[in-house]
Amino acid sequence: MFYWVMKRIIVGPILNLLFRPWVKGLDNIPSSGPAVIVSNHLSFSDSIFLPIVVPRPVVFLAKSEYFTGKGVKGRLTALFFRLSNQLPMDRSGGAASSSSLTAGMDILNEGGILGIYPEGTRSPDGRLYRGKTGVAKLVLATGVPVIPVAMIGTDKVQPIGRRIPNIRRVGIIIGEPLDFTRYEGLEDDRFVQRSVTDEIMYELMRLSGQEYVDAYASTVKERLAAEKAAGRKTPKPGADSRRAAVRISSDPAGPAPGTVTEIGRAAPADRATPADDGEAGTEAV
């Protein structure tokens, strides 16, 4: 009840009036049945604008810190997130993350729509970062379609750290559903999980037009925080990941100008990349 009141009567009309969100591809949202909506994550307000334009209720997996705050403010924040159809997602990995994914699976088994940010956290600099395989585990286990969504301009409306949003238009591009039923029976194969995740991230990159960085956003944020605490000059976020964003060929002549490499493409044998952090069943969404 609270969800519909906020969407239809209070928050929805106000946001539509102020921010005038434009939407493309709304007919790609199924009118019934389970589905997973995957989106890039530029701003805290992504979880507000997206549910407003989607006709059906969307249940998001939100970071568990929103539900564990202390004091009056913390309790009110947790109450708001629960009433607005959001579930806590433990991102620490292992059994805790698996339990969170099970809660998401329950939503899908009930025929609902689940919203997930594959990057696991907001982008620190507006670029698209490597997806975590939690979304692939859910999709492969349930066989539901994946609806890719690109949020446009929400980082300008509410940059990280800004409480009062800027008034400007935002955009939402909803892509065609992705079907991964061809991998039926392979849901426990971590290489299949990575392949599915990379395919999802490629579609998000295509829809959003963002530059892709083949590194986890959480890793970049941790490095930036450590450098800030140490008082060192902070380079552009993700700068040390640019080599990972475009893998260099082993050909001495180098790739031709303008060459585009595929997300998830295997690196040459003489330039092997490190294994995924936590991909042996400990990686959170």
Coordinates of C-alpha atoms in Angstrom, one line a residue:
M1 CA 0.0 0.0 0.0
F2 CA 2.8 2.4 1.0
Y3 CA 4.6 1.7 -2.3
W4 CA 1.6 2.5 -4.5
V5 CA 0.7 5.6 -2.5
M6 CA 4.2 7.0 -2.8
K7 CA 4.4 6.1 -6.5
R8 CA 1.0 7.2 -7.6
I9 CA 0.0 10.0 -5.3
I10 CA 3.0 11.6 -3.5
V11 CA 6.6 11.0 -4.9
G12 CA 5.7 10.0 -8.5
P13 CA 3.7 13.0 -9.5
I14 CA 6.3 15.4 -7.9
L15 CA 9.3 13.8 -9.6
N16 CA 7.5 13.6 -13.0
L17 CA 6.7 17.3 -12.7
L18 CA 10.2 18.4 -11.6
F19 CA 12.5 16.1 -13.5
R20 CA 10.3 15.2 -16.5
P21 CA 12.0 11.8 -17.1
W22 CA 12.0 10.5 -20.6
V23 CA 11.7 6.8 -21.3
K24 CA 12.4 4.6 -24.3
G25 CA 11.5 1.0 -24.6
L26 CA 8.8 0.8 -21.9
D27 CA 7.0 -1.9 -23.9
N28 CA 10.0 -4.2 -23.2
I29 CA 8.8 -4.7 -19.6
P30 CA 6.7 -7.8 -19.5
S31 CA 3.1 -7.3 -18.4
S32 CA 3.2 -10.4 -16.2
G33 CA 5.6 -13.1 -15.0
P34 CA 9.0 -12.9 -13.3
A35 CA 11.9 -10.9 -14.7
V36 CA 15.2 -9.4 -13.5
I37 CA 15.8 -5.7 -14.3
V38 CA 19.5 -5.0 -14.4
S39 CA 20.7 -1.4 -14.5
N40 CA 23.8 0.7 -14.5
H41 CA 24.2 2.6 -11.2
L42 CA 25.1 6.2 -11.3
S43 CA 23.2 7.7 -8.4
F44 CA 21.3 6.9 -5.2
S45 CA 18.2 8.3 -7.1
D46 CA 18.4 5.5 -9.7
S47 CA 16.3 3.4 -7.2
I48 CA 13.7 6.1 -7.2
F49 CA 13.4 7.1 -10.8
L50 CA 13.3 3.6 -12.2
P51 CA 10.4 2.2 -10.2
I52 CA 8.3 5.3 -11.0
V53 CA 8.4 4.7 -14.7
V54 CA 7.9 0.9 -14.6
P55 CA 4.2 0.0 -14.5
R56 CA 4.7 -3.0 -12.2
P57 CA 6.2 -3.0 -8.7
V58 CA 10.0 -3.5 -8.7
V59 CA 11.8 -5.0 -5.7
F60 CA 15.4 -3.9 -5.4
L61 CA 18.3 -5.6 -3.7
A62 CA 19.8 -2.7 -1.7
K63 CA 23.0 -2.7 0.3
S64 CA 22.4 -4.0 3.8
E65 CA 24.0 -0.9 5.4
Y66 CA 20.7 1.0 4.6
F67 CA 18.9 -1.4 7.0
T68 CA 21.3 -1.4 9.9
G69 CA 21.7 2.3 10.8
K70 CA 21.6 3.3 14.4
G71 CA 19.5 6.0 16.1
V72 CA 16.3 7.6 14.9
K73 CA 17.7 8.4 11.4
G74 CA 18.9 4.9 10.9
R75 CA 15.6 3.3 11.9
L76 CA 13.7 5.7 9.7
T77 CA 16.0 5.0 6.8
A78 CA 15.5 1.2 7.3
L79 CA 11.8 1.6 7.5
F80 CA 11.6 3.7 4.3
F81 CA 13.6 1.1 2.4
R82 CA 11.5 -1.8 3.6
L83 CA 8.2 0.0 2.8
S84 CA 9.5 1.0 -0.7
N85 CA 10.0 -2.6 -1.8
Q86 CA 13.7 -3.0 -1.2
L87 CA 15.5 -6.0 0.4
P88 CA 18.8 -5.9 2.2
M89 CA 21.7 -7.3 0.1
D90 CA 24.8 -8.4 2.0
R91 CA 27.8 -7.8 -0.2
S92 CA 30.4 -9.4 2.0
G93 CA 30.3 -12.7 0.1
G94 CA 30.0 -16.3 1.2
A95 CA 26.9 -17.5 3.0
A96 CA 25.6 -14.0 3.8
S97 CA 25.5 -13.1 0.1
S98 CA 24.0 -16.4 -0.8
S99 CA 21.2 -15.8 1.7
S100 CA 20.5 -12.4 0.1
L101 CA 20.3 -14.0 -3.4
T102 CA 17.8 -16.6 -2.0
A103 CA 15.5 -13.7 -1.0
G104 CA 15.7 -12.4 -4.5
M105 CA 14.9 -15.8 -5.9
D106 CA 11.8 -15.9 -3.7
I107 CA 10.6 -12.7 -5.4
L108 CA 11.1 -14.3 -8.9
N109 CA 9.4 -17.6 -7.9
E110 CA 6.4 -15.5 -6.8
G111 CA 6.2 -14.0 -10.3
G112 CA 7.6 -10.6 -9.4
I113 CA 10.2 -8.2 -10.9
L114 CA 13.6 -8.0 -9.2
G115 CA 15.9 -5.0 -9.7
I116 CA 19.7 -5.5 -9.4
Y117 CA 22.7 -3.3 -10.0
P118 CA 25.3 -5.8 -11.4
E119 CA 28.2 -3.4 -10.6
G120 CA 27.3 -3.9 -6.9
T121 CA 27.8 -0.2 -6.0
R122 CA 27.5 3.2 -7.6
S123 CA 30.1 4.2 -10.2
P124 CA 32.7 6.5 -8.7
D125 CA 33.2 8.4 -11.9
G126 CA 30.3 7.8 -14.3
R127 CA 32.0 4.9 -16.1
L128 CA 30.6 1.4 -16.3
Y129 CA 32.5 -1.1 -14.2
R130 CA 32.8 -4.9 -14.2
G131 CA 29.7 -6.8 -13.2
K132 CA 29.5 -9.2 -10.3
T133 CA 28.2 -12.7 -11.0
G134 CA 25.4 -12.7 -8.5
V135 CA 22.9 -11.6 -11.1
A136 CA 24.0 -14.5 -13.4
K137 CA 23.5 -17.0 -10.6
L138 CA 19.9 -15.8 -10.1
V139 CA 19.1 -15.8 -13.8
L140 CA 20.6 -19.2 -14.5
A141 CA 18.9 -20.8 -11.5
T142 CA 15.4 -19.4 -12.3
G143 CA 15.5 -19.1 -16.2
V144 CA 13.8 -15.7 -16.1
P145 CA 14.4 -13.1 -18.7
V146 CA 16.8 -10.2 -18.1
I147 CA 15.7 -6.6 -18.9
P148 CA 18.7 -4.3 -19.3
V149 CA 18.1 -0.7 -18.3
A150 CA 20.4 2.4 -18.8
M151 CA 19.9 5.3 -16.5
I152 CA 20.9 8.6 -18.2
G153 CA 21.9 11.7 -16.3
T154 CA 21.1 10.7 -12.8
D155 CA 24.7 11.3 -11.7
K156 CA 24.1 14.9 -12.7
V157 CA 20.9 15.1 -10.7
Q158 CA 22.4 13.7 -7.5
P159 CA 26.1 13.1 -7.6
I160 CA 27.7 10.9 -4.8
G161 CA 27.6 12.8 -1.6
R162 CA 24.9 15.3 -2.6
R163 CA 21.7 15.3 -0.5
I164 CA 19.6 17.9 -2.3
P165 CA 19.2 17.0 -6.0
N166 CA 19.7 19.3 -9.0
I167 CA 16.6 19.9 -11.0
R168 CA 17.2 18.6 -14.5
R169 CA 15.8 15.9 -16.9
V170 CA 16.8 12.3 -16.6
G171 CA 16.5 9.5 -19.1
I172 CA 15.7 5.8 -18.9
I173 CA 16.4 3.4 -21.8
I174 CA 14.9 0.0 -21.5
G175 CA 16.4 -2.7 -23.8
E176 CA 15.0 -5.8 -25.2
P177 CA 14.8 -8.9 -22.9
L178 CA 17.9 -11.1 -22.8
D179 CA 17.3 -14.9 -22.8
F180 CA 19.9 -17.2 -21.2
T181 CA 17.9 -20.4 -21.2
R182 CA 20.5 -21.9 -23.6
Y183 CA 22.6 -22.4 -20.5
E184 CA 20.1 -24.5 -18.7
G185 CA 21.8 -27.0 -16.4
L186 CA 25.0 -25.0 -16.2
E187 CA 24.0 -22.6 -13.4
D188 CA 26.9 -23.8 -11.2
D189 CA 29.6 -23.3 -13.9
R190 CA 31.5 -20.2 -12.9
F191 CA 32.7 -19.7 -16.4
V192 CA 29.1 -19.6 -17.7
Q193 CA 28.2 -17.2 -14.8
R194 CA 31.0 -14.9 -16.0
S195 CA 30.0 -15.2 -19.6
V196 CA 26.4 -14.3 -18.8
T197 CA 27.4 -11.4 -16.6
D198 CA 29.7 -10.0 -19.3
E199 CA 26.9 -10.2 -21.9
I200 CA 24.7 -8.3 -19.6
M201 CA 27.4 -5.6 -19.0
Y202 CA 28.0 -5.3 -22.7
E203 CA 24.3 -4.6 -23.3
L204 CA 24.3 -1.9 -20.5
M205 CA 27.4 -0.4 -22.1
R206 CA 25.7 -0.3 -25.5
L207 CA 22.5 1.3 -24.1
S208 CA 24.1 3.8 -21.8
G209 CA 27.1 4.8 -24.0
Q210 CA 29.4 4.6 -20.9
E211 CA 33.1 3.8 -21.1
Y212 CA 33.7 0.3 -19.7
V213 CA 36.3 -0.4 -17.1
D214 CA 37.2 -4.1 -16.6
A215 CA 37.6 -3.7 -12.8
Y216 CA 35.2 -3.8 -9.9
A217 CA 33.9 -0.4 -8.8
S218 CA 34.2 -1.5 -5.2
T219 CA 37.9 -2.1 -5.6
V220 CA 38.4 1.3 -7.1
K221 CA 36.5 2.9 -4.3
E222 CA 38.5 1.2 -1.6
R223 CA 41.8 2.3 -3.3
L224 CA 40.5 5.9 -3.5
A225 CA 39.5 5.8 0.2
A226 CA 42.9 4.5 1.2
E227 CA 44.7 7.2 -0.8
K228 CA 42.5 9.9 0.7
A229 CA 43.1 8.6 4.2
A230 CA 46.9 8.5 3.5
G231 CA 46.8 12.1 2.3
R232 CA 48.1 11.2 -1.1
K233 CA 47.0 13.0 -4.2
T234 CA 44.0 11.2 -5.7
P235 CA 44.2 10.4 -9.4
K236 CA 41.1 10.1 -11.6
P237 CA 39.0 7.2 -10.3
G238 CA 39.7 4.0 -12.3
A239 CA 42.8 5.4 -13.9
D240 CA 44.8 2.3 -13.0
S241 CA 42.1 0.2 -14.6
R242 CA 42.3 1.8 -18.1
R243 CA 44.7 -0.9 -19.3
A244 CA 42.1 -3.5 -18.2
A245 CA 39.3 -1.5 -20.0
V246 CA 41.0 -2.1 -23.4
R247 CA 43.1 -5.3 -23.4
I248 CA 46.2 -4.9 -25.5
S249 CA 47.0 -7.4 -28.1
S250 CA 50.2 -9.5 -27.9
D251 CA 50.9 -8.5 -31.6
P252 CA 54.1 -6.3 -31.4
A253 CA 52.5 -3.9 -33.9
G254 CA 49.6 -3.3 -31.5
P255 CA 45.9 -3.0 -32.3
A256 CA 44.8 -0.8 -35.1
P257 CA 43.5 2.7 -34.2
G258 CA 39.9 2.6 -33.1
T259 CA 39.9 -1.2 -32.4
V260 CA 37.1 -2.2 -30.0
T261 CA 37.7 -5.1 -27.8
E262 CA 34.9 -7.3 -26.4
I263 CA 33.9 -7.4 -22.8
G264 CA 35.0 -10.7 -21.2
R265 CA 37.3 -11.6 -24.1
A266 CA 40.0 -13.9 -23.0
A267 CA 43.4 -12.3 -22.6
P268 CA 46.3 -13.7 -24.7
A269 CA 48.3 -16.5 -23.0
D270 CA 51.3 -14.3 -22.5
R271 CA 49.2 -11.5 -20.9
A272 CA 46.9 -13.6 -18.6
T273 CA 44.7 -11.6 -16.3
P274 CA 44.2 -12.3 -12.6
A275 CA 41.3 -14.6 -11.5
D276 CA 38.0 -13.0 -10.5
D277 CA 37.9 -12.0 -6.8
G278 CA 35.5 -14.3 -5.1
E279 CA 34.1 -16.0 -8.2
A280 CA 34.2 -19.4 -6.6
G281 CA 30.8 -18.9 -4.9
T282 CA 31.7 -16.0 -2.6
E283 CA 30.9 -13.0 -4.9
A284 CA 28.0 -10.8 -3.9
V285 CA 25.7 -9.0 -6.4

